[in-house]
PDB file of C-alpha atoms and ligand atoms in Angstrom:
ATOM      1  CA  MET A   1      -4.256 -16.400  20.242  1.00 82.00           C
ATOM      2  CA  ILE A   2      -3.344 -14.928  16.894  1.00 93.00           C
ATOM      3  CA  ARG A   3      -3.732 -11.365  18.176  1.00 97.00           C
ATOM      4  CA  GLU A   4      -1.693 -10.057  21.117  1.00 98.00           C
ATOM      5  CA  GLU A   5      -3.200  -6.953  22.645  1.00 98.00           C
ATOM      6  CA  PHE A   6      -1.413  -3.881  23.996  1.00 98.00           C
ATOM      7  CA  ALA A   7      -3.179  -1.098  25.879  1.00 97.00           C
ATOM      8  CA  LEU A   8      -1.198   1.814  24.402  1.00 95.00           C
ATOM      9  CA  SER A   9      -2.585   5.184  23.464  1.00 95.00           C
ATOM     10  CA  GLU A  10       0.629   7.160  22.840  1.00 97.00           C
ATOM     11  CA  TRP A  11       2.897   6.917  19.804  1.00 98.00           C
ATOM     12  CA  HIS A  12       6.070   6.516  21.864  1.00 98.00           C
ATOM     13  CA  GLY A  13       7.562   4.878  24.956  1.00 97.00           C
ATOM     14  CA  PRO A  14       8.924   4.495  27.476  1.00 97.00           C
ATOM     15  CA  PHE A  15       7.690   0.920  27.737  1.00 98.00           C
ATOM     16  CA  ASP A  16       8.613  -1.441  30.536  1.00 97.00           C
ATOM     17  CA  ALA A  17      10.858  -4.418  29.822  1.00 98.00           C
ATOM     18  CA  ALA A  18       8.016  -6.918  30.262  1.00 98.00           C
ATOM     19  CA  THR A  19       5.901  -5.166  27.607  1.00 98.00           C
ATOM     20  CA  GLN A  20       8.859  -5.027  25.216  1.00 98.00           C
ATOM     21  CA  ALA A  21       9.612  -8.726  25.743  1.00 98.00           C
ATOM     22  CA  ARG A  22       5.958  -9.693  25.225  1.00 98.00           C
ATOM     23  CA  ALA A  23       5.814  -7.671  21.990  1.00 98.00           C
ATOM     24  CA  LEU A  24       9.022  -9.161  20.599  1.00 98.00           C
ATOM     25  CA  ALA A  25       8.111 -12.765  21.391  1.00 98.00           C
ATOM     26  CA  ALA A  26       4.571 -12.464  20.005  1.00 98.00           C
ATOM     27  CA  LEU A  27       5.681 -10.735  16.810  1.00 98.00           C
ATOM     28  CA  GLU A  28       8.409 -13.264  15.974  1.00 98.00           C
ATOM     29  CA  LYS A  29       6.067 -16.164  16.749  1.00 98.00           C
ATOM     30  CA  GLY A  30       3.743 -14.884  14.029  1.00 98.00           C
ATOM     31  CA  GLN A  31       1.104 -13.102  16.069  1.00 98.00           C
ATOM     32  CA  VAL A  32      -0.441  -9.768  15.192  1.00 98.00           C
ATOM     33  CA  LEU A  33       0.364  -7.057  17.737  1.00 98.00           C
ATOM     34  CA  TYR A  34      -2.901  -5.242  18.268  1.00 98.00           C
ATOM     35  CA  PHE A  35      -3.250  -1.713  19.644  1.00 98.00           C
ATOM     36  CA  PRO A  36      -7.010  -1.165  20.011  1.00 98.00           C
ATOM     37  CA  GLY A  37      -6.579   2.287  21.593  1.00 98.00           C
ATOM     38  CA  LEU A  38      -3.788   3.645  19.418  1.00 98.00           C
ATOM     39  CA  ALA A  39      -5.533   6.022  17.030  1.00 98.00           C
ATOM     40  CA  PHE A  40      -3.830   8.163  14.415  1.00 98.00           C
ATOM     41  CA  PRO A  41      -5.654  11.489  14.686  1.00 97.00           C
ATOM     42  CA  LEU A  42      -6.392  13.493  11.552  1.00 98.00           C
ATOM     43  CA  GLY A  43      -6.303  17.265  11.777  1.00 97.00           C
ATOM     44  CA  GLU A  44      -9.364  19.339  10.899  1.00 96.00           C
ATOM     45  CA  ASN A  45      -7.838  20.259   7.518  1.00 96.00           C
ATOM     46  CA  GLU A  46      -6.938  16.610   6.827  1.00 98.00           C
ATOM     47  CA  ARG A  47     -10.488  15.292   6.905  1.00 97.00           C
ATOM     48  CA  GLU A  48     -10.798  16.121   3.207  1.00 97.00           C
ATOM     49  CA  PHE A  49      -8.332  13.267   2.618  1.00 98.00           C
ATOM     50  CA  LEU A  50     -11.052  10.770   3.567  1.00 98.00           C
ATOM     51  CA  ASP A  51     -11.804  10.558  -0.122  1.00 96.00           C
ATOM     52  CA  PRO A  52     -11.145   7.589  -2.411  1.00 94.00           C
ATOM     53  CA  ALA A  53     -10.839   9.981  -5.391  1.00 94.00           C
ATOM     54  CA  LEU A  54      -7.456  10.963  -3.960  1.00 96.00           C
ATOM     55  CA  THR A  55      -5.785   8.067  -5.786  1.00 95.00           C
ATOM     56  CA  ASP A  56      -4.806   8.413  -9.422  1.00 93.00           C
ATOM     57  CA  GLY A  57      -7.118   5.516 -10.294  1.00 85.00           C
ATOM     58  CA  LYS A  58      -4.206   3.311 -11.412  1.00 85.00           C
ATOM     59  CA  ALA A  59      -2.280   2.432  -8.224  1.00 83.00           C
ATOM     60  CA  LYS A  60      -3.972   0.651  -5.306  1.00 81.00           C
ATOM     61  CA  ASN A  61      -2.325   2.983  -2.810  1.00 94.00           C
ATOM     62  CA  ILE A  62      -0.798   6.392  -2.475  1.00 98.00           C
ATOM     63  CA  SER A  63       2.773   6.023  -1.331  1.00 98.00           C
ATOM     64  CA  LEU A  64       5.449   8.231   0.093  1.00 98.00           C
ATOM     65  CA  ASN A  65       9.179   7.643  -0.142  1.00 97.00           C
ATOM     66  CA  HIS A  66      10.326   9.386   3.018  1.00 96.00           C
ATOM     67  CA  THR A  67      13.944   9.745   1.914  1.00 95.00           C
ATOM     68  CA  THR A  68      13.069  11.634  -1.282  1.00 96.00           C
ATOM     69  CA  GLY A  69       9.723  13.061  -0.156  1.00 95.00           C
ATOM     70  CA  LYS A  70       8.224  11.754  -3.404  1.00 96.00           C
ATOM     71  CA  LEU A  71       4.481  11.081  -3.351  1.00 97.00           C
ATOM     72  CA  GLN A  72       3.116   8.553  -5.864  1.00 97.00           C
ATOM     73  CA  GLY A  73      -0.297   7.354  -6.951  1.00 97.00           C
ATOM     74  CA  THR A  74      -2.316  10.464  -6.146  1.00 97.00           C
ATOM     75  CA  SER A  75      -4.453  12.851  -8.160  1.00 94.00           C
ATOM     76  CA  ALA A  76      -3.775  15.606  -5.600  1.00 96.00           C
ATOM     77  CA  ALA A  77      -1.456  18.393  -6.721  1.00 96.00           C
ATOM     78  CA  GLY A  78       0.187  21.523  -5.393  1.00 97.00           C
ATOM     79  CA  GLU A  79      -0.568  22.630  -1.855  1.00 97.00           C
ATOM     80  CA  LYS A  80      -3.059  19.803  -1.332  1.00 97.00           C
ATOM     81  CA  ALA A  81      -0.456  17.182  -2.295  1.00 97.00           C
ATOM     82  CA  GLU A  82       1.996  18.798   0.127  1.00 97.00           C
ATOM     83  CA  ARG A  83      -0.465  18.567   2.999  1.00 98.00           C
ATOM     84  CA  LEU A  84      -1.284  14.962   2.071  1.00 98.00           C
ATOM     85  CA  ALA A  85       2.420  14.101   2.065  1.00 98.00           C
ATOM     86  CA  ALA A  86       2.787  15.784   5.462  1.00 98.00           C
ATOM     87  CA  MET A  87      -0.018  13.659   6.913  1.00 98.00           C
ATOM     88  CA  ILE A  88       1.486  10.436   5.561  1.00 98.00           C
ATOM     89  CA  GLU A  89       4.925  11.502   6.832  1.00 98.00           C
ATOM     90  CA  ARG A  90       3.567  12.266  10.314  1.00 98.00           C
ATOM     91  CA  PHE A  91       2.083   8.775  10.423  1.00 98.00           C
ATOM     92  CA  GLY A  92       5.287   7.132   9.151  1.00 98.00           C
ATOM     93  CA  ALA A  93       7.471   8.966  11.645  1.00 98.00           C
ATOM     94  CA  GLY A  94       5.053   8.087  14.463  1.00 98.00           C
ATOM     95  CA  ALA A  95       4.948   4.418  13.519  1.00 98.00           C
ATOM     96  CA  THR A  96       8.761   4.327  13.342  1.00 98.00           C
ATOM     97  CA  ARG A  97       9.164   5.909  16.771  1.00 98.00           C
ATOM     98  CA  LEU A  98       6.656   3.479  18.262  1.00 98.00           C
ATOM     99  CA  VAL A  99       8.316   0.406  16.739  1.00 98.00           C
ATOM    100  CA  GLU A 100      11.769   1.578  17.863  1.00 98.00           C
ATOM    101  CA  ASP A 101      10.576   2.235  21.411  1.00 98.00           C
ATOM    102  CA  LEU A 102       8.626  -1.011  21.672  1.00 98.00           C
ATOM    103  CA  LEU A 103      11.285  -3.201  20.023  1.00 98.00           C
ATOM    104  CA  PRO A 104      14.656  -1.731  21.046  1.00 98.00           C
ATOM    105  CA  GLY A 105      16.472  -4.798  19.689  1.00 98.00           C
ATOM    106  CA  TYR A 106      15.342  -3.762  16.195  1.00 98.00           C
ATOM    107  CA  ALA A 107      17.141  -0.397  16.410  1.00 96.00           C
ATOM    108  CA  GLY A 108      18.354   0.654  12.978  1.00 94.00           C
ATOM    109  CA  LEU A 109      15.595  -1.165  11.108  1.00 97.00           C
ATOM    110  CA  GLU A 110      14.963   0.242   7.659  1.00 98.00           C
ATOM    111  CA  ARG A 111      11.955   2.490   7.243  1.00 98.00           C
ATOM    112  CA  ALA A 112      10.708   1.719   3.724  1.00 98.00           C
ATOM    113  CA  ARG A 113       7.661   3.131   1.981  1.00 97.00           C
ATOM    114  CA  THR A 114       4.668   4.657   3.760  1.00 98.00           C
ATOM    115  CA  SER A 115       1.264   4.218   2.163  1.00 98.00           C
ATOM    116  CA  TYR A 116      -2.237   5.630   2.378  1.00 98.00           C
ATOM    117  CA  ARG A 117      -5.031   3.294   1.278  1.00 97.00           C
ATOM    118  CA  PRO A 118      -8.195   5.329   0.763  1.00 96.00           C
ATOM    119  CA  VAL A 119     -10.037   2.931  -1.560  1.00 94.00           C
ATOM    120  CA  GLU A 120     -12.619   0.419  -0.309  1.00 95.00           C
ATOM    121  CA  VAL A 121     -10.878  -2.965  -0.543  1.00 95.00           C
ATOM    122  CA  GLU A 122     -14.066  -4.892  -1.177  1.00 92.00           C
ATOM    123  CA  ASP A 123     -15.067  -3.044  -4.354  1.00 83.00           C
ATOM    124  CA  ARG A 124     -11.893  -2.947  -6.409  1.00 78.00           C
ATOM    125  CA  PRO A 125     -11.401  -5.240  -9.389  1.00 78.00           C
ATOM    126  CA  TYR A 126      -8.124  -7.170  -9.227  1.00 84.00           C
ATOM    127  CA  SER A 127      -6.222  -9.883 -11.042  1.00 92.00           C
ATOM    128  CA  VAL A 128      -5.782 -13.024  -8.911  1.00 95.00           C
ATOM    129  CA  ILE A 129      -2.112 -12.280  -8.231  1.00 94.00           C
ATOM    130  CA  GLN A 130      -2.900  -8.677  -7.211  1.00 93.00           C
ATOM    131  CA  ASP A 131      -5.897  -9.631  -5.105  1.00 95.00           C
ATOM    132  CA  ASP A 132      -4.989  -9.129  -1.464  1.00 96.00           C
ATOM    133  CA  ARG A 133      -8.460 -10.345  -0.470  1.00 96.00           C
ATOM    134  CA  LEU A 134      -6.961 -13.816  -0.960  1.00 97.00           C
ATOM    135  CA  LEU A 135      -4.766 -15.375   1.747  1.00 98.00           C
ATOM    136  CA  HIS A 136      -1.100 -14.728   0.998  1.00 98.00           C
ATOM    137  CA  ILE A 137       2.268 -13.908   2.435  1.00 98.00           C
ATOM    138  CA  ASP A 138       3.885 -10.703   1.178  1.00 98.00           C
ATOM    139  CA  ALA A 139       6.673 -10.950  -1.380  1.00 97.00           C
ATOM    140  CA  PHE A 140       7.572  -8.003  -3.609  1.00 93.00           C
ATOM    141  CA  PRO A 141       8.380  -8.787  -7.259  1.00 92.00           C
ATOM    142  CA  SER A 142      10.619  -5.728  -7.670  1.00 94.00           C
ATOM    143  CA  ARG A 143      12.141  -5.545  -4.184  1.00 95.00           C
ATOM    144  CA  PRO A 144      14.257  -8.622  -3.401  1.00 97.00           C
ATOM    145  CA  MET A 145      14.769  -9.518   0.274  1.00 96.00           C
ATOM    146  CA  GLN A 146      17.869 -11.522  -0.715  1.00 96.00           C
ATOM    147  CA  ALA A 147      19.215 -13.195   2.461  1.00 97.00           C
ATOM    148  CA  GLY A 148      15.781 -13.280   4.076  1.00 98.00           C
ATOM    149  CA  ARG A 149      15.277  -9.651   5.127  1.00 98.00           C
ATOM    150  CA  ARG A 150      11.959  -9.359   6.872  1.00 98.00           C
ATOM    151  CA  ILE A 151       8.823  -7.441   5.874  1.00 98.00           C
ATOM    152  CA  LEU A 152       7.244  -5.863   8.941  1.00 98.00           C
ATOM    153  CA  ARG A 153       4.171  -3.652   8.575  1.00 98.00           C
ATOM    154  CA  PHE A 154       2.382  -1.219  10.835  1.00 99.00           C
ATOM    155  CA  PHE A 155      -1.237  -0.280  10.034  1.00 99.00           C
ATOM    156  CA  SER A 156      -3.772   2.216  11.391  1.00 98.00           C
ATOM    157  CA  ASN A 157      -7.444   2.321  10.513  1.00 98.00           C
ATOM    158  CA  VAL A 158      -8.285   6.005  10.101  1.00 98.00           C
ATOM    159  CA  ALA A 159     -11.799   5.464   8.700  1.00 98.00           C
ATOM    160  CA  PRO A 160     -14.545   7.472  10.439  1.00 97.00           C
ATOM    161  CA  SER A 161     -16.569   4.262  10.588  1.00 97.00           C
ATOM    162  CA  GLY A 162     -16.155   0.641   9.586  1.00 98.00           C
ATOM    163  CA  SER A 163     -13.559  -1.918  10.586  1.00 98.00           C
ATOM    164  CA  ARG A 164     -10.735  -3.082   8.364  1.00 98.00           C
ATOM    165  CA  CYS A 165     -11.537  -6.782   8.106  1.00 98.00           C
ATOM    166  CA  TRP A 166      -8.726  -9.292   7.739  1.00 98.00           C
ATOM    167  CA  GLU A 167      -8.399 -13.008   7.808  1.00 98.00           C
ATOM    168  CA  VAL A 168      -5.219 -14.700   8.923  1.00 98.00           C
ATOM    169  CA  GLY A 169      -4.246 -18.244   8.049  1.00 98.00           C
ATOM    170  CA  GLU A 170      -2.270 -21.197   9.336  1.00 98.00           C
ATOM    171  CA  PRO A 171       1.288 -20.949  10.754  1.00 97.00           C
ATOM    172  CA  PHE A 172       3.986 -20.272   8.148  1.00 98.00           C
ATOM    173  CA  GLU A 173       5.621 -23.663   8.570  1.00 97.00           C
ATOM    174  CA  ASP A 174       2.377 -25.570   7.911  1.00 97.00           C
ATOM    175  CA  PHE A 175       1.722 -23.407   4.864  1.00 98.00           C
ATOM    176  CA  ALA A 176       5.273 -23.839   3.545  1.00 96.00           C
ATOM    177  CA  ARG A 177       5.147 -27.608   4.008  1.00 96.00           C
ATOM    178  CA  ARG A 178       1.886 -27.780   2.059  1.00 96.00           C
ATOM    179  CA  PHE A 179       3.097 -25.644  -0.862  1.00 95.00           C
ATOM    180  CA  ALA A 180       6.822 -26.472  -0.990  1.00 88.00           C
ATOM    181  CA  PRO A 181       6.371 -29.189  -3.634  1.00 86.00           C
ATOM    182  CA  ARG A 182       4.860 -26.579  -5.974  1.00 84.00           C
ATOM    183  CA  VAL A 183       7.688 -24.059  -5.710  1.00 84.00           C
ATOM    184  CA  LYS A 184       9.313 -23.341  -9.060  1.00 77.00           C
ATOM    185  CA  PRO A 185      13.076 -23.918  -9.337  1.00 75.00           C
ATOM    186  CA  HIS A 186      15.331 -20.876  -8.934  1.00 78.00           C
ATOM    187  CA  LEU A 187      16.867 -19.651 -12.182  1.00 80.00           C
ATOM    188  CA  PRO A 188      20.034 -17.692 -11.309  1.00 83.00           C
ATOM    189  CA  GLY A 189      20.346 -16.482 -14.927  1.00 84.00           C
ATOM    190  CA  GLN A 190      16.896 -14.951 -14.803  1.00 85.00           C
ATOM    191  CA  SER A 191      17.594 -13.208 -11.465  1.00 86.00           C
ATOM    192  CA  TRP A 192      20.759 -11.725 -12.907  1.00 87.00           C
ATOM    193  CA  LEU A 193      18.903 -10.540 -16.017  1.00 86.00           C
ATOM    194  CA  PHE A 194      16.044  -8.967 -14.014  1.00 87.00           C
ATOM    195  CA  ALA A 195      18.556  -7.034 -11.929  1.00 86.00           C
ATOM    196  CA  ARG A 196      20.446  -5.931 -15.055  1.00 87.00           C
ATOM    197  CA  LEU A 197      17.224  -4.772 -16.721  1.00 86.00           C
ATOM    198  CA  GLY A 198      16.131  -2.884 -13.623  1.00 88.00           C
ATOM    199  CA  VAL A 199      13.032  -5.093 -13.184  1.00 86.00           C
ATOM    200  CA  THR A 200      14.251  -5.747  -9.646  1.00 89.00           C
ATOM    201  CA  ARG A 201      16.178  -3.479  -7.317  1.00 89.00           C
ATOM    202  CA  GLY A 202      19.104  -5.829  -6.690  1.00 90.00           C
ATOM    203  CA  GLN A 203      19.210  -9.495  -7.560  1.00 92.00           C
ATOM    204  CA  ARG A 204      16.572 -12.000  -6.459  1.00 94.00           C
ATOM    205  CA  SER A 205      17.892 -14.900  -4.403  1.00 95.00           C
ATOM    206  CA  ALA A 206      16.471 -18.424  -4.322  1.00 94.00           C
ATOM    207  CA  TYR A 207      14.638 -17.231  -1.207  1.00 96.00           C
ATOM    208  CA  ASP A 208      12.946 -14.418  -3.178  1.00 96.00           C
ATOM    209  CA  GLU A 209      11.914 -16.805  -5.949  1.00 94.00           C
ATOM    210  CA  THR A 210      10.547 -19.238  -3.378  1.00 96.00           C
ATOM    211  CA  MET A 211       8.503 -16.568  -1.597  1.00 97.00           C
ATOM    212  CA  LEU A 212       7.075 -15.235  -4.891  1.00 95.00           C
ATOM    213  CA  SER A 213       6.169 -18.777  -5.867  1.00 95.00           C
ATOM    214  CA  LEU A 214       4.453 -19.385  -2.537  1.00 96.00           C
ATOM    215  CA  HIS A 215       2.565 -16.083  -2.802  1.00 97.00           C
ATOM    216  CA  ASP A 216       1.284 -16.906  -6.285  1.00 95.00           C
ATOM    217  CA  ALA A 217       0.557 -20.589  -5.586  1.00 96.00           C
ATOM    218  CA  ALA A 218      -1.570 -19.763  -2.543  1.00 97.00           C
ATOM    219  CA  LYS A 219      -3.610 -17.135  -4.393  1.00 97.00           C
ATOM    220  CA  ARG A 220      -4.134 -19.403  -7.414  1.00 96.00           C
ATOM    221  CA  ASP A 221      -5.336 -22.349  -5.322  1.00 97.00           C
ATOM    222  CA  SER A 222      -9.075 -21.750  -4.990  1.00 97.00           C
ATOM    223  CA  ARG A 223      -9.549 -24.918  -2.912  1.00 97.00           C
ATOM    224  CA  TYR A 224      -6.938 -23.717  -0.459  1.00 98.00           C
ATOM    225  CA  GLN A 225      -8.579 -20.292  -0.354  1.00 97.00           C
ATOM    226  CA  LYS A 226     -11.901 -21.916   0.445  1.00 97.00           C
ATOM    227  CA  ASN A 227     -10.815 -24.625   2.856  1.00 97.00           C
ATOM    228  CA  ALA A 228      -7.596 -23.419   4.484  1.00 95.00           C
ATOM    229  CA  PRO A 229      -7.737 -22.643   8.181  1.00 93.00           C
ATOM    230  CA  HIS A 230      -8.504 -18.984   8.744  1.00 94.00           C
ATOM    231  CA  THR A 231      -9.441 -16.652  11.547  1.00 97.00           C
ATOM    232  CA  ALA A 232     -11.310 -13.382  11.050  1.00 98.00           C
ATOM    233  CA  LEU A 233      -9.687 -10.308  12.580  1.00 98.00           C
ATOM    234  CA  ASP A 234     -11.489  -6.971  12.608  1.00 98.00           C
ATOM    235  CA  PHE A 235      -9.613  -3.743  13.239  1.00 98.00           C
ATOM    236  CA  PRO A 236     -12.049  -0.993  14.206  1.00 98.00           C
ATOM    237  CA  PRO A 237     -11.596   2.710  13.440  1.00 98.00           C
ATOM    238  CA  GLY A 238      -8.990   4.201  15.758  1.00 98.00           C
ATOM    239  CA  SER A 239      -6.997   0.976  16.134  1.00 98.00           C
ATOM    240  CA  SER A 240      -3.516   0.016  14.918  1.00 98.00           C
ATOM    241  CA  TRP A 241      -1.618  -3.240  14.392  1.00 99.00           C
ATOM    242  CA  LEU A 242       1.851  -4.543  13.587  1.00 98.00           C
ATOM    243  CA  VAL A 243       2.637  -7.808  11.823  1.00 99.00           C
ATOM    244  CA  TYR A 244       5.332  -9.690   9.922  1.00 98.00           C
ATOM    245  CA  THR A 245       3.416  -9.981   6.633  1.00 98.00           C
ATOM    246  CA  ASP A 246       6.106 -12.213   5.075  1.00 98.00           C
ATOM    247  CA  GLN A 247       5.293 -14.812   7.744  1.00 98.00           C
ATOM    248  CA  VAL A 248       1.631 -14.382   8.658  1.00 98.00           C
ATOM    249  CA  LEU A 249      -0.818 -15.492   5.965  1.00 98.00           C
ATOM    250  CA  HIS A 250      -3.274 -12.666   5.620  1.00 98.00           C
ATOM    251  CA  ALA A 251      -6.125 -11.392   3.479  1.00 98.00           C
ATOM    252  CA  ALA A 252      -7.675  -7.920   3.643  1.00 98.00           C
ATOM    253  CA  LEU A 253     -11.374  -8.367   2.864  1.00 97.00           C
ATOM    254  CA  LYS A 254     -12.964  -5.054   3.607  1.00 97.00           C
ATOM    255  CA  GLY A 255     -12.239  -1.532   4.740  1.00 98.00           C
ATOM    256  CA  GLU A 256     -11.201   1.881   3.486  1.00 96.00           C
ATOM    257  CA  PHE A 257      -8.855   4.582   4.756  1.00 98.00           C
ATOM    258  CA  ALA A 258      -5.844   2.879   6.277  1.00 98.00           C
ATOM    259  CA  LEU A 259      -2.303   4.121   6.690  1.00 98.00           C
ATOM    260  CA  GLU A 260       0.608   1.700   6.518  1.00 98.00           C
ATOM    261  CA  GLN A 261       4.336   1.832   7.189  1.00 98.00           C
ATOM    262  CA  THR A 262       6.649  -0.918   5.890  1.00 98.00           C
ATOM    263  CA  PHE A 263       9.921  -1.809   7.621  1.00 98.00           C
ATOM    264  CA  HIS A 264      12.721  -4.155   6.633  1.00 98.00           C
ATOM    265  CA  LEU A 265      14.955  -5.941   9.090  1.00 98.00           C
ATOM    266  CA  ASP A 266      17.945  -8.236   8.727  1.00 98.00           C
ATOM    267  CA  ILE A 267      17.267 -11.566  10.372  1.00 98.00           C
ATOM    268  CA  ALA A 268      20.417 -11.147  12.501  1.00 98.00           C
ATOM    269  CA  LYS A 269      18.495  -8.463  14.435  1.00 98.00           C
ATOM    270  CA  MET A 270      15.749 -10.900  15.387  1.00 98.00           C
ATOM    271  CA  ALA A 271      15.674 -12.420  18.877  1.00 98.00           C
ATOM    272  CA  GLU A 272      14.941 -15.782  17.252  1.00 98.00           C
ATOM    273  CA  PRO A 273      16.244 -15.744  13.653  1.00 98.00           C
ATOM    274  CA  GLN A 274      15.360 -19.434  13.274  1.00 98.00           C
ATOM    275  CA  ARG A 275      11.706 -18.320  13.074  1.00 98.00           C
ATOM    276  CA  ALA A 276      12.366 -16.247   9.934  1.00 98.00           C
ATOM    277  CA  PRO A 277      10.722 -17.620   6.767  1.00 98.00           C
ATOM    278  CA  ILE A 278      14.128 -18.173   5.139  1.00 98.00           C
ATOM    279  CA  LYS A 279      15.247 -20.394   8.017  1.00 98.00           C
ATOM    280  CA  VAL A 280      11.982 -22.342   8.040  1.00 98.00           C
ATOM    281  CA  LEU A 281      12.207 -22.887   4.267  1.00 96.00           C
ATOM    282  CA  GLU A 282      15.859 -23.937   4.444  1.00 96.00           C
ATOM    283  CA  ARG A 283      15.019 -26.493   7.132  1.00 96.00           C
ATOM    284  CA  LEU A 284      12.101 -27.847   5.112  1.00 94.00           C
ATOM    285  CA  THR A 285      13.903 -28.070   1.778  1.00 91.00           C
ATOM    286  CA  GLY A 286      17.373 -28.956   3.079  1.00 92.00           C
ATOM    287  CA  ARG A 287      18.809 -26.267   0.775  1.00 92.00           C
ATOM    288  CA  ARG A 288      20.538 -22.943   1.251  1.00 95.00           C
ATOM    289  CA  LEU A 289      18.310 -20.245  -0.221  1.00 95.00           C
ATOM    290  CA  ALA A 290      20.723 -17.311  -0.221  1.00 95.00           C
TER     291      ALA A 290
HETATM  292  C1  SIN B 301      -2.094  -6.680   2.388  1.00 69.38           C
HETATM  293  O1  SIN B 301      -0.944  -6.477   2.783  1.00 69.38           O
HETATM  294  O2  SIN B 301      -2.356  -7.752   1.872  1.00 69.38           O
HETATM  295  C2  SIN B 301      -3.173  -5.606   2.460  1.00 69.38           C
HETATM  296  C3  SIN B 301      -3.399  -5.185   3.849  1.00 69.38           C
HETATM  297  C4  SIN B 301      -4.351  -4.030   3.982  1.00 69.38           C
HETATM  298  O3  SIN B 301      -4.343  -3.136   3.135  1.00 69.38           O
HETATM  299  O4  SIN B 301      -5.108  -4.002   4.961  1.00 69.38           O
HETATM  300 FE1   FE B 302      -0.270  -8.539   1.934  1.00 69.38          FE
END
């Protein structure tokens, strides 16, 4: 099963050891942890945020940097922007508490950006590389993961109606084996330059270059997109899910109004670091990637 279900309805523990162990093993194996009864409730005065016009029309998402409190990508201003930020912050804090209680071994994981995605996924125009309706693994051009730091994401569907519809693909190792021959060589000079110019926050490693290459190659391969193994996963309103998006091939086909919290984790904190994409890629290529 690609989706491992948990019957939670509260945004915190305590959780018994068996539940914690099941969550950890499933997540690191590349399954999606699914919380069908874990809804993020909107307050009465937050229902006005169920409005796609809340974005600034340029960015895909509205995002909150919780350390600075800075809200980006929204047309909302003043008091309305403050209330929007408070809603996104309440979600981010809740998701963080839940992940920490469910996965105690990940204590100290980095809470990165929190996003609100009010725009219908199906309708937006995208370039191929930006199109998350195509199967891909996540790799951020401007945020290097260097020695293989993980990208872990928690989502809630807050839409009043309509599922968020995903597809997930084949296991990471099968995908990597298929695309490895197409990975572009790492150019250390270019990584250094990008960091110097501020294009990237820190220097890209060979691992970062490899993951970006895999992301782009998968999206550009229309035969792969058509014929690759995939499983449909629907997340109804009022449900939440947690997934390593650097490992699980995924495509978001349809849905509006989702909240998302990104986390980063050093692979040393994993129960089974050998399952991390960097370790899989190093085994496959016989090269050190960081
Ligand atoms: C993605 O990470 O590809 C998009 C997921 C989503 O917005 O549902
Ligand atoms: Fe993605």
